[in-house]
């Protein structure tokens, strides 16, 4: 089982290599790209302990000199202050423009390393080695990098493309179940917005809630098809001028729920699951898609054991207000991505605050 | 007198508009670009006091809503901490992706505003209104943005292109003479690296040391030809892969001198003047260009009343060491831009440390 996806962008094309055992092939794969000899491997302590040795051995065997930098784990360290420490390490090891920062970790490590790579010396090389399902199929593809502002997630960042994305599904075996499910929320999203056939495959699987119940072939398919969906969309709209907005399906309300729960109680995937249910329900109310489709969406989300209700303690007005500070707001109007059919969504700025409040009220636990 | 230069880049083309009185035309010019209504005008207190009213009146008359943010003046505030405060203002005024940050000021304001524009919401619109000669002909063109790291200048940054550059030569009337001369150093640089005819025009002018001795036609020519030279080079090499390096003529040793004098005693243009003399002398020693050409270069630098010697208190070993931490170092080898003829330079990594030390020693006051 081995897949390679090419992400085609006007100024930079790169490959996503997906195969069990890829971590041991990191060095040779990078060697083909004609990068400078110096690598700064960025990770966190827990991930480095598990996978650092393989990655470093592979890089050194391929002739790279490897320094490491560790971020403290978790979203709350996704700050400019953490980036400044990474800059210090980069300076200490005298990284040059031809040097490469390699992100070994989940979405937080990838987003921060990418932003540092984008902004150190006005841009050094960047390679992604995502270790969570969410990072593999979403964060590592498409060039969005950044950190949080105290008052909003990912408000500070840059579009910056990696030179290579290396995915080794074997590393998912140590991923906590809750994080696996969070990734599955984005897989379901790709089924709804882009790939009806992927959605059917998910429906055909008896369970989606734990890695060990998944057929290894299905896992490879899930990762590959999800990456392909994202690469297709990003390839057509790198800078989020239009089409790329559909990737935010479930994210508009999802971000608000995440933000209002302090990015801790509800994780990103769980928030997206809630957001997809809400978007689907809005679409039902507006006559855009059928109750049957909404039931199929709900079924797959429940099969992944993801939440479908808004936590009871959340203030619904606060959710509506938070939406208007989202960075995708245009001319003050919140844009929603709404489903039309399995595999097809539309972008709408015609959701009334009344309909929104009504749907949110229905969904509160 | 009115010139317009088009900077052609693969993904973004933009115009540099040069004419006396342009500050009053800022609003209408920006209105043609179909930007969002919201503008964040970024400047410092002294510049805003002088030119803010014209700029804001013009923007508001064209239908824009204008908020302002002030940086403290000077290179020592060119830090990530200053950028964070700008982010706070951007959040406070709810800037959207279609909003525009307008930099009204010199190179420091432009570099910082550009970096904030590049990284807020992963990129908002950016317009440059440079108010110093140096910023007009150099910093505002080419998309280099950034801030300093405590241990090195411009180590943190991004390539990010403006949507428009608006130059009003009238504002130079209030520019301090020392800053005017600093800009003149870069003008002379364009003559040496790219435009022999511009260099001849400089030689034909009786004085180059103060604006009031310059013919207004010559001023318009100097700005236009300098911008054109930079636009030509940047248009052929946006990301500094090759040709663009020639813009660093005089900057390799110049940066070291600036850095070792704490960015205060010697300003950027003065450091570049010293660096050009040094590069020229290296080229003479290496048999690349003639003593006559070096004398012509020296003559124009002296006519602008710019320094040509290395301050006596600087340690020459420290200069040589500082060169090796420059961000343009490749594979540990310092690359110099050396003149071959008036209007032509080459890139060389064959300067020995001995020759370098010898030239530096000759040049010490």
XYZ file of C-alpha atoms in Angstrom:
730
model
C 0.000 0.000 0.000
C 1.574 3.181 -1.162
C 0.073 6.381 -2.514
C 1.587 9.604 -3.785
C -0.457 12.715 -4.348
C 0.846 15.722 -6.208
C -0.332 19.134 -5.018
C -0.157 21.473 -7.992
C 0.238 25.131 -7.203
C 1.272 27.880 -9.604
C 4.594 28.612 -7.921
C 5.229 25.435 -5.979
C 4.239 21.824 -6.477
C 4.937 19.162 -3.929
C 4.217 15.561 -3.116
C 2.302 13.897 -0.314
C 3.795 10.433 0.168
C 1.544 7.998 2.049
C 2.727 4.520 3.064
C 3.280 2.451 6.209
C 6.960 2.687 7.141
C 7.509 6.088 5.514
C 9.103 7.476 8.682
C 12.151 5.307 8.006
C 12.292 6.666 4.440
C 12.196 10.346 5.435
C 15.920 10.920 4.823
C 16.081 9.415 1.316
C 12.870 11.185 0.303
C 14.212 14.537 1.435
C 17.575 13.881 -0.183
C 15.848 13.820 -3.581
C 14.727 17.422 -3.129
C 18.229 18.938 -3.209
C 17.888 20.829 0.047
C 20.741 22.181 2.143
C 22.414 19.768 4.542
C 21.061 21.339 7.683
C 17.783 20.190 9.209
C 16.000 21.549 12.255
C 13.608 18.843 13.447
C 10.749 20.458 15.388
C 8.488 18.386 17.600
C 7.352 17.988 21.184
C 8.901 15.783 23.859
C 6.368 12.933 23.748
C 6.438 12.616 19.962
C 10.194 12.940 19.737
C 10.590 10.158 22.309
C 8.437 7.841 20.182
C 9.453 8.715 16.646
C 12.494 10.953 16.866
C 15.030 8.166 16.727
C 13.692 6.704 13.449
C 13.388 10.116 11.858
C 16.830 11.337 12.916
C 18.544 8.050 11.986
C 16.965 8.187 8.549
C 17.945 11.835 8.038
C 21.525 11.357 9.206
C 21.961 8.261 7.070
C 20.931 10.410 4.103
C 23.659 12.934 4.918
C 21.711 15.598 6.809
C 22.928 17.326 9.962
C 20.051 17.351 12.445
C 19.350 19.746 15.311
C 16.106 19.571 17.278
C 13.713 22.046 18.852
C 10.862 21.059 21.162
C 7.643 22.987 21.708
C 5.699 22.424 24.914
C 2.670 20.292 23.966
C -0.751 21.766 23.341
C -2.733 24.513 21.705
C -2.124 26.986 24.520
C 1.539 27.241 23.560
C 0.609 28.008 19.945
C 1.820 31.582 20.388
C 4.283 34.082 18.980
C 6.332 33.576 22.154
C 6.887 29.916 21.182
C 7.882 31.007 17.683
C 10.443 33.414 19.135
C 12.114 30.522 20.949
C 12.248 28.584 17.709
C 13.883 31.596 16.035
C 16.527 31.538 18.760
C 17.268 27.877 18.063
C 17.426 28.598 14.336
C 19.943 31.357 14.979
C 21.973 29.216 17.366
C 22.349 26.504 14.729
C 22.944 29.096 12.017
C 20.204 27.924 9.710
C 20.591 29.208 6.174
C 17.921 29.824 3.558
C 18.659 26.436 2.030
C 18.158 24.715 5.402
C 14.970 22.852 6.246
C 12.612 22.900 9.188
C 10.891 19.512 9.558
C 7.672 19.430 11.584
C 7.250 16.050 13.303
C 3.948 16.127 15.145
C 0.306 17.068 15.061
C -1.378 20.181 13.750
C -0.010 22.531 16.385
C 3.604 21.539 15.699
C 2.980 21.717 11.948
C 1.257 25.113 11.996
C 3.923 26.676 14.198
C 6.892 25.141 12.407
C 5.417 26.231 9.091
C 4.990 29.798 10.311
C 8.545 29.878 11.627
C 9.805 28.442 8.319
C 7.797 31.082 6.430
C 9.239 33.938 8.458
C 12.792 32.965 9.405
C 15.190 34.625 6.938
C 11.984 35.410 4.974
C 11.538 31.719 4.284
C 13.496 28.488 4.710
C 12.499 25.037 3.421
C 9.705 23.245 5.187
C 8.760 19.538 5.361
C 5.734 18.117 7.143
C 5.710 14.750 8.916
C 2.245 14.733 10.502
C 1.668 12.242 13.307
C -2.060 12.697 13.970
C -4.885 11.760 11.607
C -6.106 15.356 11.655
C -2.698 16.723 10.725
C -2.219 14.082 8.009
C -5.408 14.821 6.119
C -5.908 18.471 6.850
C -3.391 20.730 8.586
C -0.316 19.431 6.747
C -1.757 20.142 3.292
C -2.522 23.522 1.823
C 0.073 25.799 3.316
C -1.885 27.390 6.123
C 0.522 28.128 8.931
C 0.200 30.275 12.014
C -0.312 30.842 15.694
C -3.143 32.050 17.886
C -3.759 35.589 19.087
C -4.897 35.796 22.712
C -8.307 36.762 21.363
C -8.640 34.460 18.392
C -7.350 31.262 16.845
C -4.933 31.354 13.904
C -5.320 35.113 13.472
C -1.557 35.397 12.924
C -0.091 33.365 10.102
C 1.020 32.992 6.523
C 0.342 30.885 3.476
C 3.505 28.845 3.056
C 3.798 25.571 1.197
C 5.912 22.628 2.332
C 8.400 21.014 -0.041
C 7.114 17.563 0.915
C 4.564 15.878 3.168
C 5.530 12.446 4.511
C 2.711 10.355 5.988
C 3.283 7.075 7.794
C -0.085 5.587 8.869
C 1.751 3.273 11.301
C 2.281 6.140 13.713
C -1.483 6.374 14.226
C -1.280 3.221 16.378
C -0.169 5.339 19.314
C -2.653 8.150 18.688
C -5.167 8.592 21.549
C -8.660 7.450 20.538
C -10.187 10.878 21.093
C -7.711 12.400 18.648
C -8.335 9.655 16.114
C -12.039 10.494 16.225
C -11.267 14.189 15.822
C -9.464 13.330 12.588
C -12.402 11.205 11.493
C -14.615 14.322 11.672
C -12.559 15.885 8.875
C -12.662 12.643 6.872
C -16.471 12.726 7.047
C -16.286 16.379 5.998
C -14.404 15.469 2.805
C -17.118 12.897 2.073
C -19.819 15.545 2.378
C -18.126 18.402 0.537
C -16.234 16.594 -2.229
C -16.183 12.801 -2.417
C -19.508 10.940 -2.222
C -17.704 7.656 -2.877
C -15.466 8.171 0.169
C -18.615 8.849 2.190
C -20.149 5.580 0.989
C -17.004 3.706 2.046
C -17.302 5.248 5.507
C -20.959 4.198 5.667
C -19.971 0.664 4.691
C -17.505 0.326 7.591
C -19.121 -1.206 10.679
C -17.253 1.152 12.978
C -15.349 4.445 12.660
C -14.640 5.192 16.308
C -11.307 3.413 16.836
C -8.348 2.694 14.613
C -8.214 -1.002 15.555
C -11.674 -1.615 14.078
C -10.661 -0.182 10.728
C -9.495 -2.374 7.884
C -5.867 -1.324 7.030
C -6.904 -0.933 3.400
C -9.707 1.384 4.453
C -7.263 3.438 6.532
C -4.953 3.887 3.540
C -7.983 4.811 1.408
C -9.296 7.272 3.984
C -5.977 9.080 4.220
C -5.346 9.067 0.484
C -8.829 10.183 -0.567
C -8.939 12.863 2.119
C -5.528 14.225 1.094
C -6.625 14.109 -2.528
C -9.789 16.073 -1.737
C -7.823 18.715 0.076
C -5.135 18.840 -2.618
C -7.819 19.196 -5.325
C -9.440 22.119 -3.571
C -6.220 23.856 -2.557
C -4.746 23.316 -6.026
C -7.664 25.250 -7.485
C -7.593 28.046 -4.910
C -4.360 28.382 -2.965
C -5.098 31.678 -1.243
C -8.698 31.094 -0.245
C -10.189 33.441 -2.828
C -13.210 31.252 -3.465
C -13.526 27.474 -3.697
C -11.215 26.818 -0.777
C -13.880 28.199 1.527
C -15.753 24.883 1.220
C -13.058 23.293 3.372
C -14.527 25.359 6.188
C -17.665 23.236 6.138
C -18.565 22.710 9.788
C -15.866 25.153 10.846
C -17.845 28.379 11.113
C -19.925 27.292 14.082
C -17.188 24.809 15.008
C -14.629 27.575 15.573
C -17.074 29.487 17.738
C -17.726 26.419 19.903
C -13.988 25.728 20.176
C -13.240 29.322 21.051
C -15.998 29.640 23.653
C -14.920 26.423 25.355
C -11.360 27.710 25.587
C -9.959 25.190 23.034
C -9.919 22.563 25.770
C -13.298 21.012 26.577
C -14.161 20.465 22.938
C -11.341 19.625 20.525
C -11.148 20.788 16.901
C -12.628 17.649 15.346
C -15.419 17.477 17.884
C -16.245 21.118 17.228
C -16.285 20.441 13.465
C -18.641 17.494 14.031
C -21.032 19.779 15.920
C -20.589 22.438 13.231
C -21.420 19.981 10.422
C -24.598 18.896 12.178
C -25.530 22.576 12.590
C -24.737 23.442 8.955
C -26.747 20.419 7.812
C -29.690 21.437 9.958
C -29.506 25.026 8.634
C -29.569 23.586 5.111
C -32.599 21.439 5.967
C -34.413 24.477 7.400
C -33.589 26.485 4.282
C -34.807 23.697 1.980
C -31.329 23.128 0.541
C -30.871 19.494 1.420
C -33.019 16.601 2.525
C -33.715 15.277 5.995
C -32.510 11.878 4.654
C -29.079 13.274 3.783
C -28.908 14.969 7.169
C -29.719 11.621 8.792
C -26.913 9.915 6.821
C -24.472 12.640 7.899
C -25.609 12.326 11.503
C -25.246 8.524 11.323
C -21.613 8.658 10.198
C -20.747 11.247 12.853
C -22.365 9.102 15.535
C -20.575 5.983 14.255
C -17.295 7.828 14.863
C -18.566 8.502 18.372
C -18.308 12.255 17.842
C -20.588 14.786 19.549
C -23.636 16.117 17.706
C -24.986 18.521 20.311
C -23.949 21.929 21.603
C -22.772 21.774 25.235
C -25.572 22.897 27.531
C -23.554 25.595 29.283
C -22.768 27.546 26.093
C -24.600 30.822 25.542
C -26.203 30.773 22.093
C -25.961 34.549 21.674
C -22.257 34.330 22.393
C -21.904 31.780 19.575
C -23.715 34.082 17.139
C -21.570 37.048 18.227
C -18.320 35.076 17.930
C -19.140 34.230 14.320
C -18.870 37.872 13.344
C -15.205 38.070 14.431
C -14.222 35.046 12.312
C -11.501 35.919 9.806
C -13.589 34.670 6.890
C -16.197 37.371 7.471
C -16.661 39.499 4.336
C -18.188 42.982 4.474
C -19.526 42.131 7.922
C -21.582 39.179 6.583
C -20.944 35.673 7.939
C -20.596 33.115 5.150
C -21.763 29.570 5.782
C -20.877 26.461 3.855
C -24.107 24.504 3.476
C -24.586 20.977 2.096
C -26.745 20.363 -0.972
C -26.101 16.679 -1.508
C -23.589 14.102 -0.280
C -20.421 15.304 -2.071
C -21.648 18.835 -2.784
C -21.841 22.063 -0.804
C -22.595 25.694 -1.558
C -21.385 28.961 -0.021
C -24.157 31.108 1.405
C -24.321 34.462 3.139
C -28.111 34.229 3.372
C -28.440 32.515 6.743
C -30.585 34.749 8.955
C -29.682 35.235 12.587
C -33.164 33.937 13.496
C -32.716 30.644 11.647
C -29.267 30.322 13.162
C -30.549 30.873 16.700
C -33.381 28.403 16.114
C -31.047 25.654 14.897
C -28.569 26.286 17.696
C -31.401 26.070 20.250
C -32.570 22.724 18.788
C -29.025 21.386 19.049
C -28.304 22.318 22.628
C -27.959 19.313 24.914
C 6.234 65.350 -14.012
C 4.592 62.025 -13.485
C 5.909 58.494 -13.823
C 4.297 55.104 -13.390
C 6.313 51.925 -13.146
C 4.747 48.493 -13.368
C 6.324 45.752 -11.243
C 5.590 42.448 -12.952
C 5.556 39.406 -10.743
C 4.140 35.988 -11.595
C 1.319 36.118 -9.052
C 0.999 39.822 -8.402
C 1.681 42.907 -10.467
C 1.454 46.386 -9.060
C 2.159 49.985 -9.893
C 4.587 52.518 -8.470
C 3.089 55.964 -9.031
C 5.583 58.839 -8.786
C 4.489 62.499 -8.948
C 4.561 65.626 -6.819
C 1.196 65.952 -5.053
C 0.449 62.211 -5.081
C -0.311 62.204 -1.356
C -3.529 64.083 -2.120
C -4.405 61.457 -4.738
C -3.923 58.429 -2.453
C -7.655 57.833 -1.941
C -8.679 57.878 -5.635
C -5.689 55.718 -6.578
C -6.582 53.127 -3.959
C -10.261 53.251 -4.903
C -9.339 51.922 -8.355
C -7.977 48.726 -6.810
C -11.331 47.453 -5.493
C -10.173 46.961 -1.933
C -12.427 46.657 1.100
C -13.634 49.881 2.691
C -11.513 49.573 5.800
C -8.034 51.077 5.970
C -5.548 50.930 8.810
C -3.087 53.775 8.296
C 0.207 52.915 10.015
C 2.801 55.582 10.690
C 4.690 57.276 13.505
C 3.691 60.417 15.386
C 5.992 62.899 13.602
C 5.071 61.722 10.114
C 1.373 61.500 10.886
C 1.444 65.063 12.206
C 2.951 66.286 8.924
C 1.200 64.164 6.328
C -1.613 62.328 8.093
C -4.249 64.945 7.440
C -3.754 64.973 3.647
C -3.650 61.204 3.467
C -6.699 60.640 5.665
C -8.733 63.363 3.947
C -7.964 61.850 0.561
C -8.854 58.328 1.756
C -12.097 59.384 3.403
C -13.160 61.445 0.391
C -12.717 58.264 -1.663
C -15.051 56.373 0.647
C -12.616 54.572 2.941
C -13.011 54.250 6.701
C -9.657 55.044 8.276
C -8.211 53.918 11.602
C -4.626 54.703 12.571
C -1.821 52.917 14.403
C 1.421 54.582 15.434
C 4.773 52.883 15.945
C 7.362 54.557 18.148
C 9.985 56.001 15.799
C 13.239 54.244 15.047
C 14.940 51.000 14.202
C 15.105 49.836 17.802
C 11.333 49.385 17.871
C 11.456 47.261 14.736
C 10.550 44.191 16.775
C 7.958 41.457 17.036
C 6.646 43.243 20.147
C 5.723 46.266 17.993
C 4.013 43.955 15.505
C 1.964 42.421 18.300
C 0.606 45.839 19.200
C -0.350 46.395 15.580
C -2.180 43.049 15.614
C -4.141 44.280 18.631
C -5.194 47.417 16.742
C -6.152 45.325 13.721
C -8.321 43.142 15.938
C -9.857 46.120 17.699
C -10.947 47.620 14.379
C -12.049 44.205 13.085
C -9.931 44.280 9.958
C -11.052 41.751 7.379
C -9.020 40.042 4.674
C -10.239 42.613 2.171
C -9.060 45.470 4.417
C -5.838 47.354 3.720
C -2.876 48.345 5.836
C -1.287 51.523 4.470
C 2.293 52.259 5.522
C 2.931 56.008 5.651
C 6.559 56.498 6.601
C 10.128 55.427 6.063
C 11.623 51.988 5.714
C 10.993 50.902 9.287
C 7.273 51.706 9.107
C 7.054 50.065 5.681
C 8.894 46.885 6.648
C 6.874 46.415 9.813
C 3.507 47.265 8.294
C 4.240 44.914 5.419
C 5.103 42.085 7.793
C 1.937 42.675 9.800
C -0.098 42.780 6.566
C 1.553 39.528 5.456
C 0.740 37.746 8.691
C -2.553 39.179 9.978
C -5.365 36.796 8.935
C -2.652 35.161 6.756
C -2.542 38.264 4.613
C -4.500 41.502 4.190
C -3.983 44.145 1.478
C -0.944 46.360 1.729
C -0.153 49.792 0.232
C 3.133 51.663 0.604
C 3.390 55.443 0.889
C 7.113 55.919 1.514
C 8.178 59.274 2.936
C 11.989 58.950 2.875
C 14.157 58.766 -0.235
C 15.529 55.417 0.927
C 12.064 53.948 1.380
C 10.864 55.352 -1.969
C 13.572 53.811 -4.089
C 14.408 50.697 -2.136
C 12.443 49.400 0.846
C 8.975 50.020 -0.603
C 9.626 47.965 -3.741
C 10.187 44.254 -3.922
C 8.122 42.836 -1.133
C 10.743 42.374 1.558
C 9.053 42.868 4.905
C 10.151 42.086 8.417
C 11.518 42.957 11.818
C 14.831 42.562 13.594
C 15.857 39.738 15.904
C 17.802 40.877 18.975
C 20.850 39.319 17.340
C 20.398 40.311 13.722
C 18.628 42.697 11.401
C 15.630 41.585 9.359
C 16.093 37.950 10.344
C 12.325 37.634 10.808
C 10.183 38.479 7.823
C 8.277 37.484 4.737
C 8.153 38.233 1.047
C 4.871 40.086 0.597
C 4.007 42.408 -2.258
C 2.086 45.667 -1.919
C -0.946 46.330 -4.101
C 0.355 49.826 -4.866
C 3.268 52.140 -4.074
C 2.474 55.865 -3.984
C 5.442 58.230 -4.097
C 5.130 61.983 -3.621
C 8.585 63.630 -3.991
C 7.232 66.786 -2.292
C 7.385 65.085 1.092
C 11.182 64.903 0.793
C 11.319 68.628 1.543
C 10.979 67.871 5.236
C 13.388 64.912 5.215
C 16.487 65.488 7.387
C 19.603 65.980 5.277
C 21.380 62.980 6.752
C 18.485 60.752 5.696
C 18.422 62.277 2.229
C 22.092 61.372 1.832
C 21.395 57.864 3.047
C 18.886 57.477 0.225
C 21.414 58.887 -2.217
C 23.735 55.978 -1.354
C 21.195 53.567 -2.803
C 20.709 55.771 -5.864
C 24.446 55.584 -6.522
C 24.190 51.826 -6.008
C 21.618 51.519 -8.814
C 23.973 53.469 -11.056
C 26.810 51.042 -10.362
C 24.873 47.782 -10.537
C 22.338 48.475 -13.282
C 22.075 51.893 -14.902
C 25.275 53.543 -16.173
C 23.218 56.395 -17.632
C 21.731 57.186 -14.213
C 25.286 57.186 -12.835
C 26.373 59.695 -15.523
C 23.447 61.955 -14.593
C 24.600 61.853 -10.962
C 28.132 62.710 -12.036
C 26.792 65.642 -14.056
C 25.034 67.173 -11.055
C 27.200 69.716 -9.212
C 26.005 68.521 -5.834
C 24.246 65.438 -4.429
C 24.388 66.168 -0.713
C 21.193 68.172 -0.189
C 17.783 68.112 -1.806
C 17.693 71.875 -2.350
C 20.717 71.716 -4.670
C 19.033 69.166 -6.897
C 17.165 70.126 -10.034
C 13.503 68.995 -9.590
C 13.694 67.207 -12.911
C 16.779 65.339 -11.707
C 14.949 64.356 -8.506
C 12.038 62.896 -10.496
C 14.557 61.095 -12.731
C 16.539 59.755 -9.771
C 13.435 58.337 -8.128
C 11.974 56.938 -11.326
C 15.187 55.346 -12.617
C 16.019 53.915 -9.204
C 12.545 52.419 -8.826
C 12.779 51.068 -12.363
C 16.130 49.426 -11.622
C 14.749 47.764 -8.521
C 11.533 46.738 -10.296
C 13.545 45.237 -13.176
C 15.657 43.143 -10.847
C 12.836 42.081 -8.541
C 10.592 41.292 -11.505
C 13.182 38.826 -12.734
C 13.836 37.260 -9.340
C 11.134 37.826 -6.740
C 12.392 35.426 -4.093
C 16.093 36.199 -4.253
C 17.090 32.975 -5.966
C 19.789 34.606 -8.070
C 19.859 37.982 -9.812
C 18.227 39.824 -6.924
C 21.396 39.312 -4.935
C 23.015 42.155 -6.914
C 20.799 44.582 -4.991
C 22.935 43.692 -2.005
C 25.884 45.484 -3.547
C 27.550 47.352 -0.691
C 25.255 45.630 1.784
C 27.381 42.678 2.843
C 30.025 44.718 4.641
C 27.448 47.485 5.113
C 25.221 45.261 7.237
C 28.164 44.226 9.382
C 29.124 47.866 9.984
C 25.527 48.770 10.803
C 25.125 45.824 13.138
C 28.422 46.404 14.979
C 27.602 50.082 15.509
C 24.242 49.139 16.999
C 22.227 50.543 14.063
C 22.667 54.027 15.498
C 26.062 55.607 14.878
C 26.068 54.672 11.213
C 22.753 54.638 9.342
C 21.826 52.201 6.584
C 22.772 54.403 3.654
C 26.064 55.417 5.247
C 26.859 51.767 5.876
C 26.037 50.944 2.241
C 28.330 53.777 1.097
C 31.174 52.282 3.140
C 30.263 48.819 1.836
C 30.348 49.975 -1.796
C 33.785 51.495 -1.339
C 34.935 48.223 0.229
C 33.392 46.068 -2.514
C 34.967 48.310 -5.139
C 38.353 48.044 -3.473
C 38.059 44.252 -3.247
C 37.254 44.227 -6.970
C 40.317 46.381 -7.688
C 42.537 44.039 -5.648
C 41.139 41.052 -7.496
C 41.682 42.687 -10.884
C 37.950 42.810 -11.641
C 37.542 46.520 -12.132
C 39.743 49.518 -12.735
C 41.133 52.053 -10.287
C 39.504 54.711 -12.529
C 36.038 53.262 -12.011
C 36.696 53.004 -8.294
C 37.698 56.677 -8.298
C 34.459 57.615 -10.097
C 32.439 55.647 -7.560
C 34.319 57.258 -4.697
C 33.751 60.701 -6.248
C 29.987 60.326 -6.390
C 29.845 58.994 -2.829
C 31.920 61.925 -1.598
C 29.760 64.378 -3.581
C 26.781 63.076 -1.588
C 28.818 63.736 1.542
C 28.619 60.088 2.550
C 31.320 58.295 4.552
C 33.944 56.229 2.756
C 35.948 54.943 5.713
C 35.365 52.340 8.403
C 35.008 53.932 11.868
C 38.300 53.644 13.724
C 36.861 51.920 16.788
C 35.462 48.947 14.856
C 37.276 45.628 15.210
C 38.068 44.284 11.754
C 37.918 40.647 12.892
C 34.453 41.312 14.261
C 33.379 42.585 10.823
C 34.705 39.452 9.143
C 32.983 37.234 11.727
C 29.669 39.068 11.418
C 29.638 38.445 7.673
C 29.314 34.719 8.255
C 25.988 35.113 10.108
C 24.430 37.122 7.263
C 21.265 35.491 5.958
C 22.575 35.411 2.401
C 25.373 33.047 3.384
C 25.240 29.852 1.308
C 26.919 26.629 2.430
C 28.940 28.699 4.885
C 30.505 30.798 2.093
C 30.044 34.575 2.097
C 28.974 35.877 -1.290
C 30.081 39.328 -2.363
C 28.638 41.494 -5.085
C 31.609 43.007 -6.893
C 31.626 45.703 -9.578
C 33.023 44.987 -13.044
C 32.108 48.218 -14.793
C 29.829 51.179 -14.145
C 26.403 49.533 -14.573
C 27.579 45.949 -14.126
C 28.355 43.718 -11.143
C 29.077 40.044 -10.600
C 28.392 37.681 -7.703
C 31.501 36.111 -6.211
C 32.198 33.678 -3.397
C 35.936 33.819 -4.121
C 36.924 36.658 -1.825
C 39.585 35.344 0.544
C 39.536 36.341 4.190
C 43.064 37.720 3.731
C 42.089 40.079 0.902
C 39.053 41.111 2.892
C 41.120 41.908 5.987
C 43.630 43.832 3.905
C 40.962 46.010 2.272
C 39.202 46.615 5.570
C 42.509 47.676 7.139
C 43.173 50.149 4.283
C 39.730 51.627 4.791
C 39.876 52.191 8.511
C 39.865 55.843 9.500
